[in-house]
Coordinates of C-alpha atoms and ligand atoms in Angstrom, one line a residue:
Chain A
M209 CA 59.6 63.8 100.0
I210 CA 62.7 64.5 101.0
L211 CA 65.7 65.4 97.9
V212 CA 69.1 65.4 98.6
F213 CA 71.0 67.0 95.6
A214 CA 74.5 64.7 95.1
E215 CA 76.6 66.8 94.1
N216 CA 80.0 65.1 91.8
K217 CA 83.2 65.7 90.3
E218 CA 84.4 64.3 87.2
G219 CA 81.9 61.6 87.6
K220 CA 82.7 60.6 91.2
F221 CA 81.0 61.7 94.4
K222 CA 82.9 62.8 97.1
K223 CA 81.9 62.3 101.3
N224 CA 79.7 65.4 100.8
A225 CA 77.6 63.7 98.4
F226 CA 76.7 61.0 100.6
E227 CA 76.3 62.8 103.6
A228 CA 73.8 64.9 102.5
V229 CA 72.0 61.9 101.5
K230 CA 72.8 60.4 105.3
F231 CA 71.6 63.5 106.3
G232 CA 68.6 63.5 104.2
S233 CA 67.2 59.9 104.8
S234 CA 67.8 60.6 108.3
L235 CA 64.9 63.5 108.0
A236 CA 62.8 61.4 106.4
S237 CA 62.8 58.9 108.5
D238 CA 62.3 61.0 111.3
L239 CA 59.2 62.8 109.2
G240 CA 57.9 59.1 107.8
M241 CA 58.8 60.4 104.0
E242 CA 60.8 58.1 101.5
C243 CA 64.2 60.6 100.6
H244 CA 64.7 60.4 97.1
A245 CA 68.4 62.1 95.2
V246 CA 69.6 63.6 91.7
V247 CA 72.4 63.4 90.5
L248 CA 73.7 66.2 87.6
G249 CA 76.1 65.1 84.1
E250 CA 78.1 62.1 84.1
S251 CA 78.2 60.4 87.1
D252 CA 79.8 56.4 87.0
Q253 CA 78.2 55.2 90.2
P254 CA 74.7 56.6 90.4
E255 CA 73.4 53.7 92.5
S256 CA 76.0 53.8 95.4
L257 CA 73.9 56.6 97.1
G258 CA 71.1 54.2 97.9
K259 CA 73.7 52.7 100.8
Y260 CA 73.2 56.0 102.6
G261 CA 69.5 55.2 102.4
A262 CA 68.4 57.2 99.1
K263 CA 65.2 54.9 97.4
K264 CA 65.6 55.6 94.0
V265 CA 68.1 58.6 91.9
I266 CA 67.0 60.5 89.2
H267 CA 70.2 61.1 87.0
L268 CA 69.4 64.1 84.7
N269 CA 72.7 62.7 82.2
N270 CA 73.3 65.6 79.8
H271 CA 77.1 67.1 78.9
Q272 CA 76.2 70.3 79.5
L273 CA 75.5 69.3 83.8
N274 CA 78.7 68.0 83.9
E275 CA 80.4 71.3 85.2
F276 CA 78.7 73.5 87.5
D277 CA 76.7 76.7 85.9
D278 CA 74.5 78.5 88.6
V279 CA 71.5 79.1 86.4
A280 CA 71.1 75.1 84.5
Y281 CA 71.6 73.9 88.1
K282 CA 69.1 75.8 89.8
N283 CA 66.7 75.0 86.7
A284 CA 67.4 71.4 86.6
I285 CA 67.2 70.8 90.7
N286 CA 63.8 73.1 90.5
K287 CA 61.8 71.4 87.7
V288 CA 62.8 67.5 89.9
A289 CA 62.0 69.1 93.3
S290 CA 59.0 70.6 91.8
D291 CA 57.7 67.4 90.1
V292 CA 58.3 65.2 92.9
G293 CA 56.9 67.6 95.2
A294 CA 60.0 67.7 97.7
N295 CA 59.1 68.9 101.2
F296 CA 62.8 69.4 101.9
I297 CA 65.4 69.7 99.1
I298 CA 69.3 68.7 100.7
L299 CA 72.7 70.7 99.4
S300 CA 75.7 69.9 100.5
H301 CA 77.2 73.6 102.0
T302 CA 80.2 73.8 99.4
A303 CA 81.3 76.2 97.1
L304 CA 79.2 74.3 94.8
G305 CA 76.1 74.5 97.6
K306 CA 76.7 77.9 98.1
G307 CA 76.9 79.5 95.1
L308 CA 73.3 77.1 94.1
I309 CA 71.4 77.7 97.3
G310 CA 70.2 81.3 97.7
R311 CA 69.6 81.2 93.9
L312 CA 67.5 77.4 94.5
A313 CA 65.8 78.8 97.4
V314 CA 64.3 82.1 95.3
S315 CA 63.3 80.4 92.8
L316 CA 61.7 76.9 94.4
K317 CA 59.4 80.2 96.8
A318 CA 61.1 78.3 99.5
G319 CA 62.4 78.6 102.9
C320 CA 66.4 78.4 103.3
V321 CA 68.3 77.8 105.7
P322 CA 72.2 77.8 105.0
A323 CA 75.2 75.6 106.7
V324 CA 73.6 73.8 109.3
K325 CA 75.2 71.0 111.5
G326 CA 72.4 68.7 111.7
H327 CA 68.3 68.5 112.9
L328 CA 66.3 67.5 116.0
M329 CA 62.4 66.9 116.5
L330 CA 60.2 68.9 118.5
G331 CA 57.1 67.1 118.1
S332 CA 56.5 66.5 114.5
D333 CA 58.4 69.2 113.3
P334 CA 62.2 69.4 112.3
V335 CA 64.8 71.9 113.5
F336 CA 67.5 72.8 112.1
V337 CA 71.0 73.3 114.2
K338 CA 73.0 75.8 112.6
P339 CA 76.6 77.9 113.9
V340 CA 76.2 81.4 113.5
F341 CA 79.4 83.8 115.1
S342 CA 81.6 81.8 113.2
G343 CA 80.2 78.7 115.7
K344 CA 81.1 81.0 118.8
A345 CA 76.7 79.7 119.5
F346 CA 73.8 77.6 117.5
A347 CA 70.8 78.7 116.1
H348 CA 67.9 76.3 115.8
Y349 CA 65.9 77.6 112.9
Q350 CA 61.8 76.0 111.8
T351 CA 60.9 77.0 108.3
S352 CA 56.8 76.4 107.0
G353 CA 56.5 75.5 103.4
P354 CA 58.9 73.6 101.2
S355 CA 62.6 74.4 102.1
V356 CA 65.9 73.9 101.0
I357 CA 68.4 73.4 103.4
S358 CA 72.7 72.7 102.9
I359 CA 74.8 70.6 104.8
I360 CA 77.8 71.9 106.5
P361 CA 80.8 68.8 105.4
N362 CA 82.1 66.2 108.4
S363 CA 78.9 67.3 110.2
L364 CA 77.9 63.7 110.3
Q365 CA 79.0 60.0 111.2
L366 CA 78.4 58.7 107.8
T367 CA 77.5 54.7 108.1
E368 CA 76.1 52.7 105.3
V369 CA 72.1 51.6 105.9
D370 CA 72.1 48.4 106.8
G371 CA 70.5 46.3 104.2
A372 CA 69.7 49.0 102.3
D373 CA 67.7 47.4 99.2
P374 CA 69.2 48.2 95.5
V375 CA 67.5 51.7 94.3
E376 CA 66.1 52.3 91.4
V377 CA 68.1 54.8 89.3
E378 CA 65.8 57.0 86.5
E379 CA 67.8 57.7 83.9
H380 CA 66.4 61.5 82.0
E381 CA 67.6 63.8 79.3
V382 CA 66.6 67.1 80.1
E383 CA 66.4 70.8 78.4
V384 CA 69.2 73.1 80.0
S385 CA 69.7 76.3 79.7
G386 CA 72.6 77.8 81.9
S387 CA 73.9 81.6 82.8
G388 CA 75.9 82.4 80.4
V389 CA 78.6 82.3 82.5
K390 CA 81.9 80.7 81.2
L391 CA 83.9 77.6 82.8
I392 CA 87.4 78.6 81.4
K393 CA 90.0 76.4 83.6
K394 CA 90.1 75.2 86.5
D395 CA 93.0 75.3 89.3
V396 CA 92.9 72.4 91.7
I397 CA 95.1 70.7 94.0
T398 CA 94.9 67.5 93.3
G399 CA 96.9 64.2 95.8
T400 CA 95.5 65.6 99.1
V401 CA 91.7 66.2 100.7
P402 CA 90.7 69.8 100.3
L403 CA 91.2 71.3 103.7
P404 CA 87.3 72.0 104.2
E405 CA 86.7 68.1 103.5
A406 CA 89.8 67.0 105.5
E407 CA 89.4 64.9 109.0
L408 CA 92.9 65.8 110.2
V409 CA 94.2 69.3 109.9
V410 CA 97.7 70.4 111.1
S411 CA 98.0 74.1 111.2
A412 CA 100.9 76.7 111.3
G413 CA 101.1 79.9 112.7
R414 CA 103.5 83.0 112.4
G415 CA 105.6 81.3 115.5
M416 CA 107.3 79.0 112.5
K417 CA 109.1 82.3 112.1
D418 CA 110.1 82.2 108.0
P419 CA 108.2 80.0 106.0
S420 CA 111.5 78.2 105.1
N421 CA 110.8 76.5 108.1
W422 CA 107.2 74.7 106.8
G423 CA 109.3 70.7 106.0
I424 CA 108.2 70.1 109.5
I425 CA 104.6 71.1 109.3
E426 CA 104.6 69.1 105.7
E427 CA 106.4 65.9 107.2
L428 CA 103.9 65.8 109.8
A429 CA 101.2 66.1 107.9
N430 CA 102.3 63.6 105.7
E431 CA 103.1 61.3 108.1
L432 CA 99.4 61.8 109.3
G433 CA 97.7 62.1 105.9
A434 CA 96.4 65.5 107.1
T435 CA 95.9 68.7 105.1
T436 CA 97.8 71.7 106.2
A437 CA 96.5 74.9 107.0
C438 CA 98.0 78.5 108.3
S439 CA 96.8 81.3 110.5
R440 CA 95.5 84.9 108.5
P441 CA 99.3 86.4 109.0
V442 CA 100.7 83.7 107.2
S443 CA 98.7 84.2 104.6
D444 CA 98.8 87.4 104.5
S445 CA 102.5 87.4 104.5
G446 CA 101.9 85.7 101.5
W447 CA 104.0 83.0 103.3
R448 CA 101.2 80.1 102.7
P449 CA 98.9 80.0 99.6
H450 CA 95.3 81.7 101.0
H451 CA 93.1 79.1 100.7
E452 CA 95.2 77.3 104.2
H453 CA 93.7 80.6 105.7
V454 CA 92.1 79.2 108.4
G455 CA 89.2 81.1 110.7
Q456 CA 86.9 84.5 110.8
T457 CA 88.1 85.6 107.3
G458 CA 89.3 82.8 106.5
I459 CA 87.2 78.5 105.9
A460 CA 85.9 77.3 108.9
I461 CA 86.5 74.0 109.4
R462 CA 85.0 71.3 111.6
P463 CA 88.0 68.4 110.9
N464 CA 87.9 65.0 113.4
L465 CA 91.4 66.4 114.7
Y466 CA 93.2 69.9 114.6
I467 CA 96.9 70.4 115.3
A468 CA 97.5 74.3 116.2
I469 CA 101.5 75.1 116.1
G470 CA 103.1 78.1 116.8
I471 CA 99.3 80.0 116.5
S472 CA 98.4 82.5 119.9
G473 CA 94.6 81.2 119.2
A474 CA 93.6 84.8 118.8
I475 CA 89.8 85.0 119.2
Q476 CA 89.2 85.7 115.6
H477 CA 91.5 82.5 114.4
L478 CA 89.4 80.2 117.2
A479 CA 86.0 81.4 115.6
G480 CA 86.7 79.0 112.3
V481 CA 89.0 76.3 114.5
N482 CA 86.5 76.0 117.2
N483 CA 84.4 72.9 115.7
S484 CA 86.6 70.7 115.2
K485 CA 86.4 67.7 117.2
V486 CA 89.7 66.8 119.2
I487 CA 92.4 70.1 119.9
V488 CA 96.0 69.6 120.1
V489 CA 98.3 73.4 120.9
I490 CA 102.0 73.3 120.4
N491 CA 102.7 76.4 121.7
K492 CA 106.0 77.5 124.0
D493 CA 104.2 80.6 125.9
P494 CA 102.1 79.2 128.6
E495 CA 100.4 82.1 128.6
A496 CA 98.6 81.5 124.7
P497 CA 95.1 81.6 124.8
F498 CA 94.9 78.3 122.3
F499 CA 95.2 76.2 125.9
K500 CA 92.0 76.9 126.4
A501 CA 90.4 75.9 123.7
A502 CA 92.6 72.9 124.1
D503 CA 91.8 69.2 124.4
Y504 CA 95.9 68.9 124.5
G505 CA 98.4 71.0 125.2
I506 CA 102.4 70.9 124.8
C507 CA 104.1 73.4 126.4
A508 CA 107.2 73.4 124.2
D509 CA 109.3 75.3 121.3
L510 CA 107.9 73.3 117.7
F511 CA 111.3 73.5 116.6
E512 CA 111.8 70.5 119.2
V513 CA 108.7 69.3 119.5
V514 CA 106.9 68.8 115.9
P515 CA 109.5 66.4 114.9
K516 CA 109.3 64.3 117.5
L517 CA 105.7 64.2 117.4
T518 CA 106.2 63.1 113.2
E519 CA 108.6 60.1 114.9
A520 CA 105.8 58.8 117.4
V521 CA 103.0 59.1 114.5
K522 CA 105.3 56.7 112.5
K523 CA 106.1 54.2 115.1
Y524 CA 102.4 53.8 115.8
K525 CA 101.7 53.6 112.2
A526 CA 104.5 50.5 112.2
A527 CA 103.3 48.6 115.4
S528 CA 99.4 48.6 113.7
N529 CA 100.3 47.6 111.2
Chain B
M70 CA 79.9 101.5 85.2
K71 CA 77.2 101.0 87.7
L72 CA 77.9 99.1 91.1
L73 CA 76.4 98.8 93.7
V74 CA 78.2 97.2 97.2
C75 CA 75.5 96.0 99.5
V76 CA 76.8 95.9 102.8
S77 CA 76.0 94.4 106.3
K78 CA 76.3 95.5 109.6
T79 CA 77.8 92.6 112.1
P80 CA 79.1 93.1 115.9
D81 CA 82.8 93.0 115.3
T82 CA 85.2 90.0 115.6
T83 CA 86.6 90.8 119.1
A84 CA 82.5 91.7 120.4
K85 CA 80.8 88.7 123.3
V86 CA 78.6 85.7 122.0
D87 CA 75.7 86.1 124.3
F88 CA 71.9 86.6 123.9
T89 CA 68.2 88.2 125.4
S90 CA 67.1 86.4 128.6
D91 CA 65.1 84.6 126.2
S92 CA 68.0 83.0 123.9
S93 CA 65.8 84.6 121.2
S94 CA 68.0 87.2 120.1
Y95 CA 71.6 88.2 119.6
N96 CA 72.6 90.4 122.9
E97 CA 73.3 93.8 121.4
D98 CA 74.2 96.1 124.9
G99 CA 77.5 97.7 124.7
K100 CA 78.7 95.8 121.7
Q101 CA 80.9 97.3 118.6
F102 CA 79.8 97.0 115.5
I103 CA 81.4 97.1 112.2
M104 CA 80.8 96.8 108.7
N105 CA 81.4 92.9 107.1
P106 CA 84.5 92.5 106.5
Y107 CA 83.9 90.9 103.5
D108 CA 82.0 94.1 102.3
E109 CA 84.3 97.0 103.6
W110 CA 88.1 95.1 102.6
Y111 CA 87.5 92.9 98.9
A112 CA 83.6 93.9 97.8
L113 CA 83.4 97.8 98.4
V114 CA 87.3 98.3 97.8
R115 CA 86.9 96.5 94.4
A116 CA 84.5 98.4 93.0
L117 CA 86.2 101.4 93.7
E118 CA 89.2 100.3 91.5
L119 CA 87.0 99.6 88.9
K120 CA 85.3 103.2 89.3
E121 CA 88.6 104.6 88.7
A122 CA 89.8 102.8 85.8
N123 CA 86.4 102.4 84.2
G124 CA 84.5 105.9 85.4
G125 CA 81.5 105.2 86.3
E126 CA 79.4 105.6 90.3
V127 CA 79.6 103.3 93.0
V128 CA 76.8 103.3 95.3
I129 CA 76.3 101.2 98.7
I130 CA 73.4 100.0 100.0
N131 CA 71.6 98.7 103.4
A132 CA 68.7 97.1 104.2
G133 CA 68.4 98.0 107.7
P134 CA 67.6 100.5 111.1
A135 CA 68.9 103.8 110.7
S136 CA 71.7 102.2 113.9
N137 CA 73.1 101.1 110.1
D138 CA 73.8 104.7 109.2
A139 CA 77.3 104.7 110.3
I140 CA 78.3 101.7 108.5
L141 CA 77.2 103.1 105.2
R142 CA 79.2 106.8 106.0
K143 CA 82.4 104.6 106.8
G144 CA 81.7 103.5 102.7
L145 CA 81.2 106.6 102.2
A146 CA 84.1 107.7 103.5
I147 CA 86.7 105.0 101.8
G148 CA 85.4 106.0 98.9
A149 CA 81.7 105.3 97.5
D150 CA 79.5 108.4 95.9
K151 CA 76.3 107.6 97.6
A152 CA 74.6 105.9 99.8
I153 CA 70.8 103.9 100.2
R154 CA 69.1 102.6 103.2
I155 CA 66.2 100.5 103.0
D156 CA 64.4 101.1 106.5
C157 CA 64.0 98.3 107.4
D158 CA 64.7 95.9 110.1
P159 CA 64.9 92.4 107.6
Q160 CA 64.6 89.2 109.7
T161 CA 66.4 87.3 107.1
A162 CA 68.6 86.7 104.2
F163 CA 65.8 86.2 101.8
E164 CA 63.7 89.6 103.3
A165 CA 66.9 91.8 103.2
A166 CA 68.2 90.2 99.5
G167 CA 64.2 91.1 98.3
Q168 CA 64.2 95.1 99.5
V169 CA 67.5 95.2 97.9
A170 CA 66.2 93.8 94.7
T171 CA 63.4 96.2 94.7
Y172 CA 66.1 99.2 94.5
A173 CA 68.1 97.7 91.9
K174 CA 65.9 96.4 90.1
D175 CA 65.3 99.5 87.7
E176 CA 68.5 100.7 88.1
G177 CA 70.7 99.2 85.1
F178 CA 73.9 98.3 87.6
D179 CA 76.6 96.3 85.9
I180 CA 78.3 94.5 88.9
V181 CA 76.1 93.9 92.0
F182 CA 78.7 92.9 94.5
C183 CA 78.4 91.5 98.5
G184 CA 80.0 89.6 100.7
K185 CA 81.1 86.1 100.3
E186 CA 79.2 85.5 104.1
T187 CA 78.7 87.8 107.3
I188 CA 80.7 87.1 109.6
D189 CA 77.2 86.7 112.5
Y190 CA 75.0 85.1 110.2
N191 CA 77.6 83.0 108.2
G192 CA 75.1 81.8 105.3
S193 CA 76.4 82.7 102.0
V194 CA 73.1 83.0 100.7
F195 CA 71.7 86.3 100.2
G196 CA 74.2 86.5 96.9
G197 CA 72.3 83.7 95.5
M198 CA 69.2 85.5 96.1
L199 CA 70.1 88.5 94.6
A200 CA 71.0 87.6 91.9
E201 CA 67.9 85.0 91.3
I202 CA 65.6 87.7 91.6
L203 CA 67.4 90.1 89.4
D204 CA 67.3 87.4 87.1
V205 CA 71.2 87.2 85.8
P206 CA 73.9 84.9 87.2
F207 CA 75.9 84.2 90.9
I208 CA 79.2 84.4 90.6
S209 CA 80.6 82.7 94.3
Y210 CA 83.4 83.5 96.6
A211 CA 85.1 85.5 94.3
S212 CA 89.0 85.8 94.9
K213 CA 90.2 88.3 92.1
M214 CA 88.4 89.8 88.8
E215 CA 89.3 91.2 85.7
F216 CA 87.8 93.4 83.8
A217 CA 87.7 94.7 80.0
D218 CA 85.8 95.4 77.7
G219 CA 82.6 94.3 79.2
K220 CA 83.7 91.3 79.9
A221 CA 85.2 89.8 83.4
T222 CA 87.3 87.1 84.2
I223 CA 86.7 85.8 87.6
N224 CA 88.6 83.3 90.1
R225 CA 85.7 81.4 92.3
D226 CA 87.3 80.1 95.4
V227 CA 86.6 76.6 95.3
E228 CA 87.5 73.7 97.4
G229 CA 91.2 73.4 97.1
G230 CA 91.3 75.9 94.8
V231 CA 89.9 78.1 91.9
E232 CA 87.6 78.3 88.6
V233 CA 88.5 80.8 86.5
V234 CA 85.1 82.0 84.7
E235 CA 84.0 84.6 82.5
A236 CA 81.1 86.3 82.7
K237 CA 79.1 89.4 80.8
T238 CA 78.2 91.9 82.6
P239 CA 75.3 92.3 84.6
F240 CA 75.5 90.0 86.9
V241 CA 75.8 89.4 90.9
I242 CA 79.4 89.2 92.8
S243 CA 80.4 87.3 96.2
A244 CA 83.8 89.1 97.5
A245 CA 86.4 86.6 99.0
K246 CA 89.7 86.9 100.3
G247 CA 92.6 88.4 97.6
L248 CA 89.7 90.5 95.4
A249 CA 91.2 93.3 96.6
E250 CA 93.6 94.8 99.3
Q251 CA 91.5 96.8 102.3
R252 CA 91.2 100.4 102.5
I253 CA 91.3 102.9 105.6
P254 CA 89.8 105.8 105.4
N255 CA 91.4 109.1 105.4
M256 CA 90.9 112.9 107.2
R257 CA 89.8 113.9 103.9
G258 CA 87.5 110.9 102.6
I259 CA 85.7 111.4 106.5
M260 CA 84.6 115.0 105.7
M261 CA 83.7 114.3 102.3
A262 CA 81.6 111.5 103.2
K263 CA 79.1 114.3 105.2
R264 CA 78.5 115.5 101.9
K265 CA 77.5 113.1 99.4
P266 CA 74.0 111.2 99.5
L267 CA 72.9 108.9 102.5
D268 CA 69.2 108.6 101.0
I269 CA 65.8 106.5 103.1
K270 CA 63.9 104.4 101.3
T271 CA 60.8 102.9 102.7
G272 CA 60.8 99.1 102.9
S273 CA 58.9 96.6 100.4
E274 CA 56.5 93.9 103.0
I275 CA 58.5 90.6 102.0
E276 CA 57.2 87.5 103.9
N277 CA 59.2 84.8 106.0
K278 CA 59.4 81.3 105.6
V279 CA 61.9 80.7 108.6
K280 CA 62.5 82.1 111.8
V281 CA 64.9 81.3 115.2
L282 CA 63.6 79.8 117.6
K283 CA 66.4 80.0 120.0
F284 CA 70.0 80.7 120.0
E285 CA 72.6 78.5 122.4
L286 CA 75.9 78.5 123.3
P287 CA 78.0 75.9 122.8
P288 CA 78.8 72.7 125.8
A289 CA 81.6 74.6 128.2
K290 CA 85.2 73.4 127.5
G291 CA 87.2 71.0 129.3
S292 CA 89.9 72.2 131.3
V293 CA 93.5 71.3 128.6
K294 CA 95.0 68.3 129.1
M295 CA 98.7 68.5 129.4
I296 CA 100.7 66.6 128.0
D297 CA 104.9 66.5 128.6
P298 CA 106.6 67.0 125.3
E299 CA 109.7 64.3 125.5
N300 CA 106.6 62.1 125.8
M301 CA 105.3 62.5 122.1
D302 CA 104.2 58.8 121.8
E303 CA 101.7 59.4 125.4
L304 CA 100.0 62.1 123.1
V305 CA 99.4 59.6 120.2
R306 CA 98.1 56.7 122.1
L307 CA 95.7 59.6 123.6
L308 CA 94.7 60.6 120.0
H309 CA 93.8 57.0 119.5
E310 CA 92.3 55.2 122.3
E311 CA 91.3 58.1 123.9
S312 CA 89.8 60.5 121.7
K313 CA 89.5 57.8 118.6
V314 CA 90.7 59.8 115.4
I315 CA 93.6 58.9 114.4
Ligands
FAD734 C1 89.0 91.5 111.9 C2 89.8 90.1 112.1 C3 89.3 89.7 111.3 C4 90.1 88.4 111.7 N1 90.1 86.7 111.2 C5 91.3 86.5 111.4 C6 91.3 84.6 110.8 O1 90.3 84.2 110.4 N2 92.5 83.7 111.0 C7 93.3 84.3 111.8 O2 94.4 83.2 112.1 N3 93.6 85.3 111.5 C8 92.7 86.6 112.2 N4 92.2 88.0 112.6 C9 94.4 88.1 113.1 C10 93.6 87.2 114.2 O3 93.8 88.7 115.3 C11 95.2 87.0 115.0 O4 96.2 88.1 114.5 C12 96.4 86.0 114.2 O5 95.1 84.7 114.2 C13 97.4 85.6 115.1 O6 98.1 84.8 114.4 P1 99.0 83.7 114.6 O7 98.8 83.3 116.1 O8 100.3 83.2 114.1 O9 100.7 84.6 115.3 P2 100.4 85.0 116.2 O10 99.5 85.8 117.3 O11 101.8 86.0 116.4 O12 101.2 84.1 117.2 C14 102.3 83.1 118.2 C15 102.6 82.0 118.3 O13 103.3 81.4 118.1 C16 104.2 81.0 119.8 N5 105.4 80.6 119.0 C17 106.4 81.6 118.6 N6 107.9 80.9 118.6 C18 107.5 79.7 119.3 C19 108.1 78.3 119.3 N7 109.5 78.4 118.5 N8 107.8 77.4 119.9 C20 106.2 77.8 119.7 N9 105.4 78.6 119.9 C21 106.0 79.7 119.6 C22 104.2 82.3 120.6 O14 103.6 81.6 121.4 C23 102.6 82.8 119.8 O15 101.5 82.6 120.5 C24 92.0 88.6 112.0 C25 91.9 90.1 112.7 C26 90.7 90.8 112.4 C27 91.3 92.0 113.6

């Protein structure tokens, strides 16, 4: 049995929850098992997980589980996993998942492979493929006995399962005891997709010269519906908020498209972005190391070329509407 | 306050990533190693600041072989009072957490720090494992912490922002950028580090439930296609038609 913990925020699933279910159900079909999902706290549409291969959803609808608490979540998932005898427990490698996975694995006496991008089969055994060295290499992991695995957001193609049967939703209430840690407030940007979840990213570096020049970056990002990111010196000097810092010591991302503007492409920067599907580099220095990691390169002054790119995107959008 | 900081050793950020000829492990030949940046820059420094403000002791700990003593000496040079090395060669985060827990469980630490992840395995599971074994809360990805009257107010990094939580000691916390400012050891610190205690303890047997079958490098990237800066329509067309990302 595969058990997927599908995260929800304010009652709604984000893409990572569907990806985790999709990953769990593809593992389940390779192993000849069933994939069930567990949902904690208030949830609008637990049955929607069926579209990605969950056969049954166990919904623990206690209001104490509406907000993340490492101990309460661990206890709740541990209980369900033990009751159903789960062989693999799948989480999303999100902020919440990272706060939970180690604790859950130890409590279940399970093996633990965090932050995988998928699995392959070696005979009848699954092998989990995990990026290591900040995406500069991959490790193939094998586990014995029950295991807890977390899947990195944006790692797999999210397609709905054809003709999925309607899922059975089991509603329960459980006894929960928490950690005693109190949530005081949330300070989260709204309106844009957070970086770790973004499919399109426009990123800029020291080549921008001054924080007041970021208007052209924001216009391009808006036009594309992309999220903005930056290099480390840019966030270190307070030009941009630190949650935009990508790289080996910032956030590691894997969007479909990464546009790097006025960023030299230092090895520590590349480490966080080289798993992007397509990389576009705009730099006036033909020797900038980033060009070696790029799919498309534009060697020019960014202050001239970025507005032109924004115009081209506008034109393309107008034409395709 | 009794503060414990867990530190690990990682290859330098500029070290080449390659593997032994059978692909079974990282090739350490000729590589430079450093203290994991999150442990050094943020976890250790925040612990030192707390000690400076409230008194107490900062102990740094590593579960690893004798070659890890160098990073412990560096931690002492930055300002830790005492170092512990548990002599073993952990293959997984679970082993490392188990070794540290065996030492920490009877020592009554108020706060146990670690980095949010190591820059080689990028697992971010160590702190949660340790917290579960010690049976205390785990606060991950902390980018700010204030402390008063036995109570900490902590910013946890989440997607696109922070959550502010309040926690009473004891707890385990994993450090992210912002928690403190990197400190460079000075000459006096380096000299003093030589006289500070570095205790070696014997490791215990811990069973491993996962293993690495092999490592592999990503396929080589094809060469870059240069686009005429005057023709951004062409770039947009390629992104749409060739690589299908927009
Ligand atoms: C331990 C360690 C960890 C690190 N972690 C990270 C990390 O996580 N993320 C990270 O980003 N860095 C990290 N760094 C820093 C990294 O080594 C680089 O210093 C940094 O990435 C450089 O940022 P940058 O490319 O914005 O700036 P620069 O290297 O200064 O590059 C600016 C680029 O802009 C170009 N440019 C200038 N003007 C124009 C113009 N008008 N038009 C077009 N192009 C222009 C220049 O040609 C140049 O290539 C780390 C370093 C260390 C030692």
